[in-house]
Tab-separated table of C-alpha atoms in Angstrom:
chain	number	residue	atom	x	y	z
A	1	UNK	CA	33.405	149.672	-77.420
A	2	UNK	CA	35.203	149.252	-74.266
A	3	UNK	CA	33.046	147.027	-71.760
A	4	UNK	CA	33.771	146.562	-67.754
A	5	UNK	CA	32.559	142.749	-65.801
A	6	UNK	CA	33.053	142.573	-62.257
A	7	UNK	CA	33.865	138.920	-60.775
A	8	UNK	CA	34.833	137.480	-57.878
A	9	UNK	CA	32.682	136.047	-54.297
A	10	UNK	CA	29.982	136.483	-53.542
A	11	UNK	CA	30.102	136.036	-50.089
A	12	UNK	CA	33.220	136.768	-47.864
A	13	UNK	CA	33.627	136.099	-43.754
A	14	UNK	CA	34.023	138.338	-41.328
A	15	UNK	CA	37.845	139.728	-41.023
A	16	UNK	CA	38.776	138.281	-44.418
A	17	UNK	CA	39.535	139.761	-47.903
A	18	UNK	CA	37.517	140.892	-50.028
A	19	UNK	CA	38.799	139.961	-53.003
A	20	UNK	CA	37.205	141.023	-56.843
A	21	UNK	CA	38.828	141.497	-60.671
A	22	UNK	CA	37.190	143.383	-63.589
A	23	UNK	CA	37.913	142.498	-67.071
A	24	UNK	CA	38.127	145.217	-69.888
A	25	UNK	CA	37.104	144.053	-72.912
A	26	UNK	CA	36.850	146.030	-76.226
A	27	UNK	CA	40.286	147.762	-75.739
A	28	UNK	CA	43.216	148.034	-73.814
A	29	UNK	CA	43.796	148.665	-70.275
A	30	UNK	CA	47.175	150.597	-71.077
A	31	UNK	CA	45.342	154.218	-72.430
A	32	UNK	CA	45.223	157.437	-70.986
A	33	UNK	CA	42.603	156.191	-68.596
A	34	UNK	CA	42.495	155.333	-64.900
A	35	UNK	CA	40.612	152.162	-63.847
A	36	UNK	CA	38.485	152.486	-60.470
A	37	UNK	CA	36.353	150.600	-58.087
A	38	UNK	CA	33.292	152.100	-56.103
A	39	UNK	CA	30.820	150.504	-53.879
A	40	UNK	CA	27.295	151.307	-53.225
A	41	UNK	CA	25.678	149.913	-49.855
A	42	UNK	CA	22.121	151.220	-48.437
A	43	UNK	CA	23.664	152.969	-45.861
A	44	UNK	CA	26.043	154.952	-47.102
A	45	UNK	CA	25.371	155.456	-50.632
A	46	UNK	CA	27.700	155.719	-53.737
A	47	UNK	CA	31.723	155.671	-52.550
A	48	UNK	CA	34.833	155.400	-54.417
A	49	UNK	CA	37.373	153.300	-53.160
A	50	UNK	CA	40.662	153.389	-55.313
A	51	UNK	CA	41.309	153.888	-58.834
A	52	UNK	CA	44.699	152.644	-60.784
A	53	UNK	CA	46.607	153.652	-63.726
A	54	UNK	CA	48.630	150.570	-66.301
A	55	UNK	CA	51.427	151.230	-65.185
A	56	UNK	CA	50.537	150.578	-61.568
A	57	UNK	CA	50.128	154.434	-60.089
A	58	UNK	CA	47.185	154.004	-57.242
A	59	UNK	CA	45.014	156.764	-55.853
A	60	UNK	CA	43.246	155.249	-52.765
A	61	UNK	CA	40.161	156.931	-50.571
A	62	UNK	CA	41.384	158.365	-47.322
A	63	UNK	CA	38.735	156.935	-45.543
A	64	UNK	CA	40.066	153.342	-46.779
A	65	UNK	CA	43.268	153.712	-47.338
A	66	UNK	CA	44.835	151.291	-44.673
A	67	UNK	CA	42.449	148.477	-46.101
A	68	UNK	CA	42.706	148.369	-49.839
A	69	UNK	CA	44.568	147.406	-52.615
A	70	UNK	CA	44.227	147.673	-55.999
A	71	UNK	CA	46.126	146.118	-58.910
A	72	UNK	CA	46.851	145.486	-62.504
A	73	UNK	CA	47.482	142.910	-64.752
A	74	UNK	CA	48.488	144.167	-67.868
A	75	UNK	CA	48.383	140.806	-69.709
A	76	UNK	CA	44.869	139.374	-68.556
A	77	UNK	CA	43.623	142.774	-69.163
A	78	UNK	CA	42.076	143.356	-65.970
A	79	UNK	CA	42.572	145.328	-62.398
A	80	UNK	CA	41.529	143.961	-59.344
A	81	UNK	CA	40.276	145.291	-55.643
A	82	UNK	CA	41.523	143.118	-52.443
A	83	UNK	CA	39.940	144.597	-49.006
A	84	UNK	CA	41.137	143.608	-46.073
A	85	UNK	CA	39.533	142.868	-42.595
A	86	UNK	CA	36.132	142.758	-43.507
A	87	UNK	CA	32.705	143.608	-41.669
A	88	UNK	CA	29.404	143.672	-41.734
A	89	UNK	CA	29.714	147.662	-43.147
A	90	UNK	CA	31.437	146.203	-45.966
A	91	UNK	CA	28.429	144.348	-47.537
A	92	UNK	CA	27.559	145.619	-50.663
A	93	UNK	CA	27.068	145.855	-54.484
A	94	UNK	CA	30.644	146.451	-55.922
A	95	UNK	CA	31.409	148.477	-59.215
A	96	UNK	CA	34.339	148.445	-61.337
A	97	UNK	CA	34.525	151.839	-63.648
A	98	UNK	CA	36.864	153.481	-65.953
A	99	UNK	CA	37.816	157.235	-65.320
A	100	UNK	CA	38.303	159.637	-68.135
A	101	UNK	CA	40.384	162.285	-67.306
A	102	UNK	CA	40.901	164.015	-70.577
A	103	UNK	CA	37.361	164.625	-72.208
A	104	UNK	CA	34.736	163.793	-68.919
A	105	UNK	CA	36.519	163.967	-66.311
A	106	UNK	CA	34.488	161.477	-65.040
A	107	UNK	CA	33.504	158.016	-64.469
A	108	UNK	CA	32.384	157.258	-68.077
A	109	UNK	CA	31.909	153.169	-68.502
A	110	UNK	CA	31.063	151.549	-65.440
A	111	UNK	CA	30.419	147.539	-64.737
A	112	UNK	CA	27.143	145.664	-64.068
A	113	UNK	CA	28.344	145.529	-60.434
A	114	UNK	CA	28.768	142.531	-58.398
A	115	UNK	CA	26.814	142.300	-54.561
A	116	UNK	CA	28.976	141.302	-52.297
A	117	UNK	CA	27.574	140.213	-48.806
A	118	UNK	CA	30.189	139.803	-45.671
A	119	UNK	CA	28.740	137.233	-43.414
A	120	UNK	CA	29.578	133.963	-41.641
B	1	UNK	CA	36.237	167.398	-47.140
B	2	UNK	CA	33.794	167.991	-49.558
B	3	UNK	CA	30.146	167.005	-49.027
B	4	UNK	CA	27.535	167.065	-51.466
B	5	UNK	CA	23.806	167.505	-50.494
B	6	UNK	CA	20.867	167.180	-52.654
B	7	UNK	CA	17.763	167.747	-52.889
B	8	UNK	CA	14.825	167.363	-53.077
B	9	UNK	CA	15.750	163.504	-51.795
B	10	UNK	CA	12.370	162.057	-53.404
B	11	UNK	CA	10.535	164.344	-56.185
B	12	UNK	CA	7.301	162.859	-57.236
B	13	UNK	CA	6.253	163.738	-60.907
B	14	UNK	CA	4.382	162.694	-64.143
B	15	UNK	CA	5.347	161.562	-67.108
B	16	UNK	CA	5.750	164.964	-69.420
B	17	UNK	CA	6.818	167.268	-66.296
B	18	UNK	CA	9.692	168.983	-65.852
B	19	UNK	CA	11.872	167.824	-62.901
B	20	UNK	CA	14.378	170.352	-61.377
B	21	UNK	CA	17.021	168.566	-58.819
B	22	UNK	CA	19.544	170.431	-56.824
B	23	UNK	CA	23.082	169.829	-55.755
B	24	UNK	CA	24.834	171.710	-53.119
B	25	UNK	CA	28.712	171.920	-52.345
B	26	UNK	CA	30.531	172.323	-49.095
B	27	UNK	CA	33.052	174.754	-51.019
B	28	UNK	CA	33.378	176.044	-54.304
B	29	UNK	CA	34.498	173.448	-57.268
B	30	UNK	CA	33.539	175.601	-59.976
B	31	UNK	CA	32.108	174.326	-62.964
B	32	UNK	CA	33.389	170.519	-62.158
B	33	UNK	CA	29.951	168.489	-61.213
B	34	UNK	CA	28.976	165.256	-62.883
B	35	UNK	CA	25.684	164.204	-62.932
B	36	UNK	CA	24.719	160.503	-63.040
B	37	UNK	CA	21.557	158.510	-63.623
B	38	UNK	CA	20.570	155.088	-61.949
B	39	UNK	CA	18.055	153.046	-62.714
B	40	UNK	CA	16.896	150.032	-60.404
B	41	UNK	CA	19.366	147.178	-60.984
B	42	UNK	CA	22.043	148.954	-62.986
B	43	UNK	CA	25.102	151.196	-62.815
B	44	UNK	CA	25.294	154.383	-62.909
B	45	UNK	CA	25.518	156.394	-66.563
B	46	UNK	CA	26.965	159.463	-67.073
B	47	UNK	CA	24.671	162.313	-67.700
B	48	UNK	CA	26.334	165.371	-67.350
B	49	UNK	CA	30.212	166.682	-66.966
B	50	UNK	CA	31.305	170.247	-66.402
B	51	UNK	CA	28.044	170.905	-65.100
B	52	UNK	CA	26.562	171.557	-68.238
B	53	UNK	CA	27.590	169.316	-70.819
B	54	UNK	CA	25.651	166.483	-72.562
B	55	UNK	CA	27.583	162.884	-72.111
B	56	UNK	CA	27.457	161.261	-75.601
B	57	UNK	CA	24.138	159.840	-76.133
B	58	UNK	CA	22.274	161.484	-73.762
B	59	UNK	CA	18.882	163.039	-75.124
B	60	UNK	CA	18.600	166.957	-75.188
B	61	UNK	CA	15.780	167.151	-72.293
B	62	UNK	CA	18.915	166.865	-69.906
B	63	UNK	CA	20.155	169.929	-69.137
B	64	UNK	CA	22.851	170.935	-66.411
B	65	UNK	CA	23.448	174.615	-65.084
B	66	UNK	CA	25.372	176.128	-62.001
B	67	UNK	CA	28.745	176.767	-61.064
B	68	UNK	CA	30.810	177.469	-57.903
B	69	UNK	CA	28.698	175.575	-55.187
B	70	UNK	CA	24.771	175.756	-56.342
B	71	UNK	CA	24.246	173.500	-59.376
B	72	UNK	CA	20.990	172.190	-60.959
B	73	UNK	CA	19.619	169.431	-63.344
B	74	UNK	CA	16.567	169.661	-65.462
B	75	UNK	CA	14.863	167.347	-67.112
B	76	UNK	CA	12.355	169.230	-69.272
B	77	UNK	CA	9.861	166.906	-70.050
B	78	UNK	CA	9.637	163.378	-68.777
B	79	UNK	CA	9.946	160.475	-70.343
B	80	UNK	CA	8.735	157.126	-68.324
B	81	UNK	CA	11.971	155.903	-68.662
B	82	UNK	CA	13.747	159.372	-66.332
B	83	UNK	CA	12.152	157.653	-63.739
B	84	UNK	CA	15.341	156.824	-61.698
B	85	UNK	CA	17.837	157.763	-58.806
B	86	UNK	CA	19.870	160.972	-60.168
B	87	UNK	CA	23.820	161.350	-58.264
B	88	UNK	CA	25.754	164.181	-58.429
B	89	UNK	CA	29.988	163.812	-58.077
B	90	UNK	CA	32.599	166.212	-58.051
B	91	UNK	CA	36.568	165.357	-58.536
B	92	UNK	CA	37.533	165.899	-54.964
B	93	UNK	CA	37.920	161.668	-54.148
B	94	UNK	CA	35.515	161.468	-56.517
B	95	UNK	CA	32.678	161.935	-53.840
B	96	UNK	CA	29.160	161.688	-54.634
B	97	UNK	CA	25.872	162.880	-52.878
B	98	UNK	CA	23.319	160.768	-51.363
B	99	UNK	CA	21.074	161.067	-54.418
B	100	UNK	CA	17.508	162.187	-55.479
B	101	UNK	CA	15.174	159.882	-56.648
B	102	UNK	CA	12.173	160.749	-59.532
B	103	UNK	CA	9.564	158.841	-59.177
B	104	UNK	CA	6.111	158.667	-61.134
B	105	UNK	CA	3.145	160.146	-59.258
């Protein structure tokens, strides 16, 4: 079965990048699916930040838009999140999560998460 | 943009209880509401999709109802492991609501 593992820092400075993979193991990253990323910090709860299809299509939150990136690497099996100009706000526990569009239509395999803290 | 709001935020119940948590939507999405459980330390599983359909997996005492902006999920009888932090989602950006968290009285 298909399993999601966050990596990347664990600790990123103030105005840098944020910068995180997740490798899908179990299957293939070119399906039907879309692969996403959402964070959860205290303060503002559960939020998605992007999500990407194989061949490199990229749906981004509004909210986030200017700041992100997400891509794919079709051979290493894995997406990965870069976010840009980081704060404080930014701290948090990072998820990687595939999206089912055809039978859930939901987020339906999600990472162990990785915490990410943004601090000098 | 779409905001969900839940409540109650904290319900406080006993093992073999029924728990009843609410989700309310800015604007009609119909029958499209996830539901989500998290325990402490994990990610989040899927529950519930089309607001009223089992994920695979997930025991019968979950149960999801509503459509158009009022939705609901039951748990009918708790087991000590329900005791968790339960999300709700809709499509729109994928947005979630702040969350209601069972805990054991």
């Amino acid at each position: 079965q298909v399993q999601l593992q966050e990596s990347g820092p664990g600790l990123v400075k103030p105005s840098g990048t944020l910068s995180l993979s997740c490798a899908v193991s179990g299957g293939s990253i070119s399906t039907t699916n879309w692969w996403s990323w959402v964070r959860q910090s205290p303060g503002k709860g559960l939020e998605w930040l992007g999500e990407i299809y194989h061949t490199g299509s990229t749906s981004y939150n509004p909210s986030l838009k200017s700041r992100v990136t997400i891509s794919v690497d079709k051979s290493k099996n894995q997406f990965s999140l870069n976010l840009s100009s980081v704060t404080a706000a930014d701290t948090a526990v990072y998820y990687c999560a595939r999206v089912d569009y055809f039978y859930y239509y939901a987020l339906d395999i999600w990472g162990q998460g990785t915490p990410v803290t943004v601090s000098s | 943009e779409m905001v969900l709001t839940q409540s109650p935020a904290t319900l406080s119940l006993s093992p073999g209880e029924r728990a009843t948590l609410s989700c309310r939507a800015s604007q009609s999405v119909s029958t499209y509401m996830v539901w989500y459980q998290q325990k402490s330390g994990q990610a989040p599983r899927l529950l519930i999709y089309d607001a009223s359909k089992r994920a695979t997996g997930i025991p019968a005492r979950f149960s999801g109802s509503g459509s158009g902006t009022d939705f609901t999920l039951t748990i009918s009888s708790l087991e000590p492991e329900d005791f968790a932090v339960y999300y709700c989602q809709q499509r729109s950006k994928w947005t979630f609501g702040p969350g209601t968290k069972v805990d054991i009285k």
